Coordinates of C-alpha atoms and ligand atoms in Angstrom, one line a residue:
M1 CA 0.0 0.0 0.0
T2 CA 1.3 3.4 -0.9
D3 CA 2.0 5.6 2.1
T4 CA 0.5 9.0 1.1
R5 CA 2.1 10.6 4.1
D6 CA 5.5 10.6 2.3
A7 CA 4.1 12.7 -0.5
Y8 CA 2.3 15.2 1.8
P9 CA 1.6 17.9 0.7
R10 CA 0.7 16.5 -2.7
P11 CA 3.4 16.9 -5.3
I12 CA 3.1 20.2 -7.0
A13 CA 2.0 20.1 -10.7
P14 CA 5.3 20.5 -12.5
D15 CA 4.0 23.0 -15.1
V16 CA 2.7 25.4 -12.5
R17 CA 4.5 28.3 -10.8
P18 CA 1.7 29.6 -8.5
G19 CA 1.5 33.3 -8.0
D20 CA 4.0 34.0 -10.8
P21 CA 1.9 34.1 -14.0
D22 CA 4.6 36.2 -15.9
T23 CA 7.2 33.5 -15.5
A24 CA 7.7 31.0 -18.3
V25 CA 6.1 27.7 -17.4
K26 CA 8.7 25.4 -15.9
E27 CA 8.2 21.9 -17.1
I28 CA 9.9 19.0 -15.6
S29 CA 10.1 15.6 -16.9
A30 CA 8.6 12.5 -15.2
E31 CA 12.1 11.4 -14.4
Q32 CA 12.9 14.8 -12.8
A33 CA 9.6 14.6 -10.8
A34 CA 10.5 11.1 -9.7
R35 CA 13.9 12.2 -8.4
E36 CA 12.4 15.1 -6.5
E37 CA 9.8 12.9 -4.9
S38 CA 12.3 10.3 -4.0
L39 CA 14.4 12.8 -2.2
V40 CA 11.3 14.0 -0.2
R41 CA 10.6 10.4 0.9
E42 CA 14.3 9.9 1.8
A43 CA 14.5 13.0 3.9
V44 CA 11.2 12.2 5.7
A45 CA 12.3 8.5 6.3
A46 CA 15.6 9.7 7.8
F47 CA 13.6 10.9 10.9
E48 CA 11.7 7.7 11.3
G49 CA 13.9 6.6 14.3
A50 CA 13.1 9.6 16.5
A51 CA 12.4 8.3 20.0
S52 CA 9.6 10.8 20.5
P53 CA 6.6 10.3 18.3
R54 CA 5.7 14.0 18.5
L55 CA 9.2 15.0 17.5
R56 CA 9.1 12.6 14.6
Q57 CA 5.8 14.0 13.5
L58 CA 7.0 17.6 13.7
V59 CA 10.3 17.1 11.8
Q60 CA 8.8 14.9 9.2
A61 CA 6.0 17.4 8.5
L62 CA 8.6 20.2 8.4
A63 CA 10.7 18.3 5.9
R64 CA 7.6 17.6 3.7
H65 CA 6.5 21.2 3.8
L66 CA 9.9 22.7 3.1
H67 CA 10.4 20.3 0.2
A68 CA 7.0 21.3 -1.2
F69 CA 7.9 24.9 -0.9
V70 CA 11.2 24.4 -2.8
R71 CA 9.5 22.4 -5.5
E72 CA 6.4 24.6 -5.9
T73 CA 8.5 27.8 -6.2
R74 CA 11.4 26.1 -8.1
L75 CA 13.6 27.9 -5.7
T76 CA 16.9 29.0 -7.3
T77 CA 20.2 28.5 -5.5
E78 CA 20.5 32.4 -5.3
E79 CA 17.2 32.5 -3.5
W80 CA 18.2 29.7 -1.2
D81 CA 21.4 31.6 -0.4
A82 CA 19.4 34.9 0.2
A83 CA 17.1 33.0 2.6
I84 CA 20.1 31.7 4.5
R85 CA 21.6 35.2 4.7
F86 CA 18.2 36.6 5.8
L87 CA 17.9 34.1 8.6
T88 CA 21.5 34.7 9.6
R89 CA 20.8 38.4 9.9
C90 CA 17.8 37.6 12.1
G91 CA 20.1 35.6 14.4
H92 CA 22.7 38.3 14.6
I93 CA 20.3 41.0 15.5
T94 CA 18.6 38.9 18.2
D95 CA 19.6 39.1 21.8
E96 CA 17.8 39.1 25.2
R97 CA 16.1 42.4 24.3
R98 CA 15.5 42.0 20.6
Q99 CA 13.7 38.9 19.2
E100 CA 13.7 39.0 15.4
F101 CA 12.5 35.5 15.0
I102 CA 9.2 36.3 16.9
L103 CA 8.8 39.3 14.7
L104 CA 9.3 37.2 11.6
S105 CA 6.8 34.7 12.9
D106 CA 4.4 37.6 13.7
V107 CA 4.5 39.3 10.2
L108 CA 4.1 35.9 8.5
G109 CA 0.9 35.3 10.5
V110 CA 2.4 32.2 12.0
S111 CA 2.2 33.4 15.6
M112 CA -1.5 34.2 15.1
Q113 CA -2.1 30.8 13.5
T114 CA -0.4 29.1 16.4
I115 CA -2.6 31.1 18.8
A116 CA -5.7 30.0 16.8
V117 CA -4.7 26.3 16.9
N118 CA -4.1 26.4 20.6
N119 CA -7.1 28.4 21.7
E120 CA -10.1 26.8 20.1
A121 CA -13.3 28.7 20.6
Y122 CA -14.9 27.8 24.0
G123 CA -18.3 29.3 24.8
E124 CA -18.0 32.9 25.9
A125 CA -14.3 32.6 26.7
T126 CA -12.3 35.7 25.8
E127 CA -10.4 35.4 22.5
A128 CA -6.6 35.1 22.5
T129 CA -4.2 37.0 20.3
V130 CA -0.4 37.2 19.8
F131 CA 2.0 37.2 22.7
G132 CA 4.5 39.5 20.9
P133 CA 8.2 40.0 21.7
F134 CA 8.0 42.4 24.5
F135 CA 6.8 40.4 27.5
V136 CA 9.4 40.3 30.3
E137 CA 9.3 37.9 33.3
G138 CA 9.5 39.3 36.8
S139 CA 7.3 42.4 36.4
P140 CA 6.6 44.5 39.5
Q141 CA 3.3 43.8 41.4
V142 CA 0.8 46.6 41.8
P143 CA -2.2 46.6 44.1
T144 CA -5.8 47.0 42.8
G145 CA -6.0 50.5 41.4
G146 CA -2.2 50.8 41.2
D147 CA -0.3 52.6 38.4
I148 CA 1.7 50.4 36.0
A149 CA 3.1 53.4 34.1
N150 CA 6.0 54.0 36.5
G151 CA 7.0 57.1 34.6
A152 CA 6.1 55.9 31.1
A153 CA 5.0 58.9 28.9
G154 CA 1.3 58.9 28.0
E155 CA -2.2 60.0 28.8
P156 CA -3.4 58.2 31.9
C157 CA -5.9 55.4 31.3
W158 CA -8.1 53.7 33.9
V159 CA -8.6 50.0 33.1
E160 CA -11.0 47.7 35.0
G161 CA -13.0 44.7 34.7
T162 CA -13.7 41.2 36.1
V163 CA -12.3 37.8 35.5
T164 CA -14.8 35.0 35.5
D165 CA -14.9 31.4 34.4
A166 CA -17.0 30.1 31.5
E167 CA -20.0 29.6 33.9
G168 CA -19.8 33.2 35.0
K169 CA -18.3 32.5 38.4
P170 CA -15.8 35.2 39.6
V171 CA -12.2 34.1 39.7
P172 CA -10.4 35.5 42.8
R173 CA -6.6 35.7 42.8
A174 CA -6.3 35.4 39.0
R175 CA -2.9 36.8 38.1
I176 CA -3.0 39.5 35.5
E177 CA 0.1 40.5 33.7
V178 CA -0.2 43.8 31.7
W179 CA 2.3 45.5 29.4
E180 CA 2.2 48.2 26.8
A181 CA 4.2 50.7 24.8
D182 CA 4.5 54.3 26.0
D183 CA 3.3 57.4 24.1
D184 CA 6.4 57.3 21.9
G185 CA 5.5 53.8 20.7
L186 CA 8.3 52.1 22.7
Y187 CA 8.3 49.4 25.3
D188 CA 10.7 49.9 28.3
V189 CA 13.0 47.1 27.0
Q190 CA 13.6 49.2 23.8
Y191 CA 15.4 51.8 25.8
D192 CA 19.0 51.4 26.8
D193 CA 18.6 52.4 30.5
N194 CA 17.2 49.2 31.9
R195 CA 14.0 50.9 33.0
T196 CA 10.9 49.0 34.0
A197 CA 7.8 51.0 32.9
A198 CA 4.3 50.3 31.6
R199 CA 4.4 46.7 32.8
A200 CA 3.2 45.1 36.0
H201 CA 1.2 42.3 37.4
L202 CA -1.8 42.3 39.8
Y203 CA -4.4 39.9 41.2
T204 CA -8.1 40.0 41.1
D205 CA -9.9 40.5 44.5
D206 CA -12.3 38.1 46.1
Q207 CA -15.1 39.2 43.7
G208 CA -12.8 38.6 40.6
H209 CA -12.5 42.4 40.1
Y210 CA -9.3 44.1 39.0
A211 CA -8.4 47.8 38.2
F212 CA -5.3 49.7 37.4
W213 CA -3.9 52.9 35.9
G214 CA -1.9 52.6 32.7
V215 CA -1.4 54.8 29.7
T216 CA -3.9 55.2 26.8
P217 CA -2.5 52.9 24.0
T218 CA -1.2 54.6 20.8
P219 CA -0.1 52.9 17.5
Y220 CA 3.5 51.9 17.2
A221 CA 5.8 50.4 14.6
I222 CA 7.2 47.0 15.3
P223 CA 11.0 47.2 15.1
H224 CA 11.8 47.6 11.4
D225 CA 15.4 48.5 11.3
G226 CA 16.4 44.8 10.8
P227 CA 15.8 42.0 8.3
V228 CA 12.1 41.8 9.1
G229 CA 11.7 45.5 8.4
D230 CA 13.5 45.0 5.1
L231 CA 11.0 42.2 4.2
L232 CA 8.0 44.5 5.0
A233 CA 9.5 47.3 2.9
A234 CA 10.2 45.0 0.0
T235 CA 6.6 43.8 0.1
N236 CA 5.0 47.2 0.5
R237 CA 3.7 46.4 4.0
S238 CA 3.3 48.7 6.9
P239 CA 5.1 48.0 10.2
M240 CA 2.4 49.6 12.2
R241 CA 0.5 47.8 15.0
T242 CA -3.0 48.8 16.0
S243 CA -3.0 50.6 19.4
H244 CA -3.3 47.9 22.1
L245 CA -2.7 46.9 25.7
H246 CA -1.3 43.4 26.4
F247 CA -2.8 41.0 29.0
M248 CA -1.8 37.5 30.2
V249 CA -4.3 36.1 32.7
S250 CA -3.8 32.9 34.6
A251 CA -5.6 31.1 37.4
E252 CA -5.6 27.6 38.9
G253 CA -7.6 25.1 36.8
L254 CA -8.3 27.6 33.9
H255 CA -6.7 28.0 30.5
T256 CA -4.1 30.8 30.5
L257 CA -5.2 33.6 28.3
V258 CA -2.8 35.7 26.3
T259 CA -4.5 38.6 24.6
H260 CA -4.7 42.3 23.9
I261 CA -7.4 44.9 23.9
F262 CA -7.5 47.3 20.9
V263 CA -8.7 50.9 20.7
R264 CA -11.9 51.3 18.8
G265 CA -11.5 53.9 16.0
D266 CA -7.8 53.3 15.7
A267 CA -6.4 54.1 12.2
Y268 CA -4.7 50.7 11.9
L269 CA -7.5 48.4 12.9
D270 CA -7.7 46.9 9.4
S271 CA -4.0 46.6 8.8
D272 CA -2.3 45.3 11.9
A273 CA 1.2 44.2 11.0
V274 CA 0.8 40.9 12.9
F275 CA -2.8 40.0 12.1
G276 CA -3.7 40.3 15.8
V277 CA -7.0 42.2 15.8
K278 CA -10.2 40.5 16.6
E279 CA -13.5 42.3 16.8
S280 CA -14.4 41.0 20.2
L281 CA -11.1 42.6 21.5
V282 CA -11.8 46.1 20.2
K283 CA -12.9 48.2 23.2
D284 CA -14.1 51.7 23.8
F285 CA -11.5 53.8 25.4
A286 CA -13.7 56.7 26.6
R287 CA -11.9 60.0 26.6
Q288 CA -12.4 62.2 29.7
D289 CA -11.8 65.9 29.7
A290 CA -9.4 67.5 32.1
G291 CA -10.9 67.9 35.5
T292 CA -13.4 65.0 35.2
P293 CA -13.4 63.1 38.5
T294 CA -11.6 59.8 38.3
P295 CA -13.0 56.5 39.5
D296 CA -10.6 56.3 42.4
G297 CA -10.4 60.0 43.2
R298 CA -6.8 60.3 41.9
Q299 CA -5.9 63.8 40.8
V300 CA -5.0 63.7 37.1
D301 CA -3.5 66.6 35.2
G302 CA -5.2 66.9 31.8
P303 CA -7.4 64.5 30.0
W304 CA -7.5 60.8 30.7
S305 CA -9.4 57.8 29.4
Q306 CA -11.1 54.7 30.8
V307 CA -11.9 51.3 29.4
R308 CA -13.7 48.2 30.7
F309 CA -12.4 44.7 29.9
D310 CA -14.3 41.7 31.4
I311 CA -12.3 38.5 30.9
V312 CA -13.7 35.0 30.7
L313 CA -11.3 32.1 31.1
A314 CA -11.9 28.7 29.5
P315 CA -11.3 25.5 31.5
A316 CA -7.7 24.3 31.5
R317 CA -7.0 21.7 28.9
R318 CA -4.0 19.9 27.7
T319 CA -2.8 20.3 24.2
R320 CA -3.4 16.7 23.1
D321 CA -1.7 15.2 20.1
E322 CA -5.1 14.0 18.9
D323 CA -6.3 17.6 18.8
V324 CA -3.3 18.7 16.7
H325 CA -3.8 15.8 14.4
R326 CA -7.5 16.6 13.9
I327 CA -6.7 20.1 13.0
A328 CA -3.8 19.3 10.7
V329 CA -6.0 18.1 7.9
H330 CA -4.8 18.9 4.4
E331 CA -6.2 17.6 1.2
G332 CA -7.9 14.8 3.0
H333 CA -4.8 13.4 4.7
L334 CA -4.5 13.3 8.5
L335 CA -1.0 13.8 9.9
T336 CA -1.2 10.7 11.9
Ligands
FE2_401 FE1 2.5 45.2 21.7

């Protein structure tokens, strides 16, 4: 019996160069096609001895897809070389403060697809979105109503809401990590002075309520002075992200939520560089004139804003291999 897995994805029609109608049709002979397919099978089979079934599945699928890419595009050696140089540049610019590979994954939509696969819709549970490259472990803790800005430039923003489970029960002591860019569009880690600003964590109270002061989100460009920026420029894409505030919410027995909220009316809602925007996460950030009393009585100079974000956490669930298999259906073949 022929094992269709070795040919997955299906061999590309030899006379087609998808997406490139101006290029002369590249025809390959049956002999050439047989050689290429044989190499795919050989490369896939080389990983058959992996002790971990999951590792075997991942590397074999990776080999199949990479071979399919090379064959479909009829990749030239110059293009292969350019790709190696591009990835090498991504490596060289990456350090503990700059993560070019996450950026690359983000602008390809791969981060968002991974989020989608791992956060299947569950009732009214809040939708997830990309993690991004700017989360830092060990953020300071603030009390309910505390200020996460810690000197970050920006218009003050009061953020509050509740955390409940899918049955609507309040979740006390849920840990909420929040982080955001300042008014200049930069995260603290993008400055050279080791500051910690516009990031913190806090816990919900006994009623599952939380509140804090941050800064009103503004649009910012993802770092685009490196290879990923060059890719965006070469493909006529904007590096701008829709204004947003990051959340990561975790609680015992519940699925950890990584998400953002976005500012309704933002100019980049339809062109987010990393495909992160979901309608359910677009919130009203209500502008308040200078002098308007604040919810906690804090004196604020100038205008401020406020937003409500009620969070619903799905039950905890393991990422089971069966789930991944079920999702990874392509042209009728299961990756099992
Ligand atoms: Fe961000």
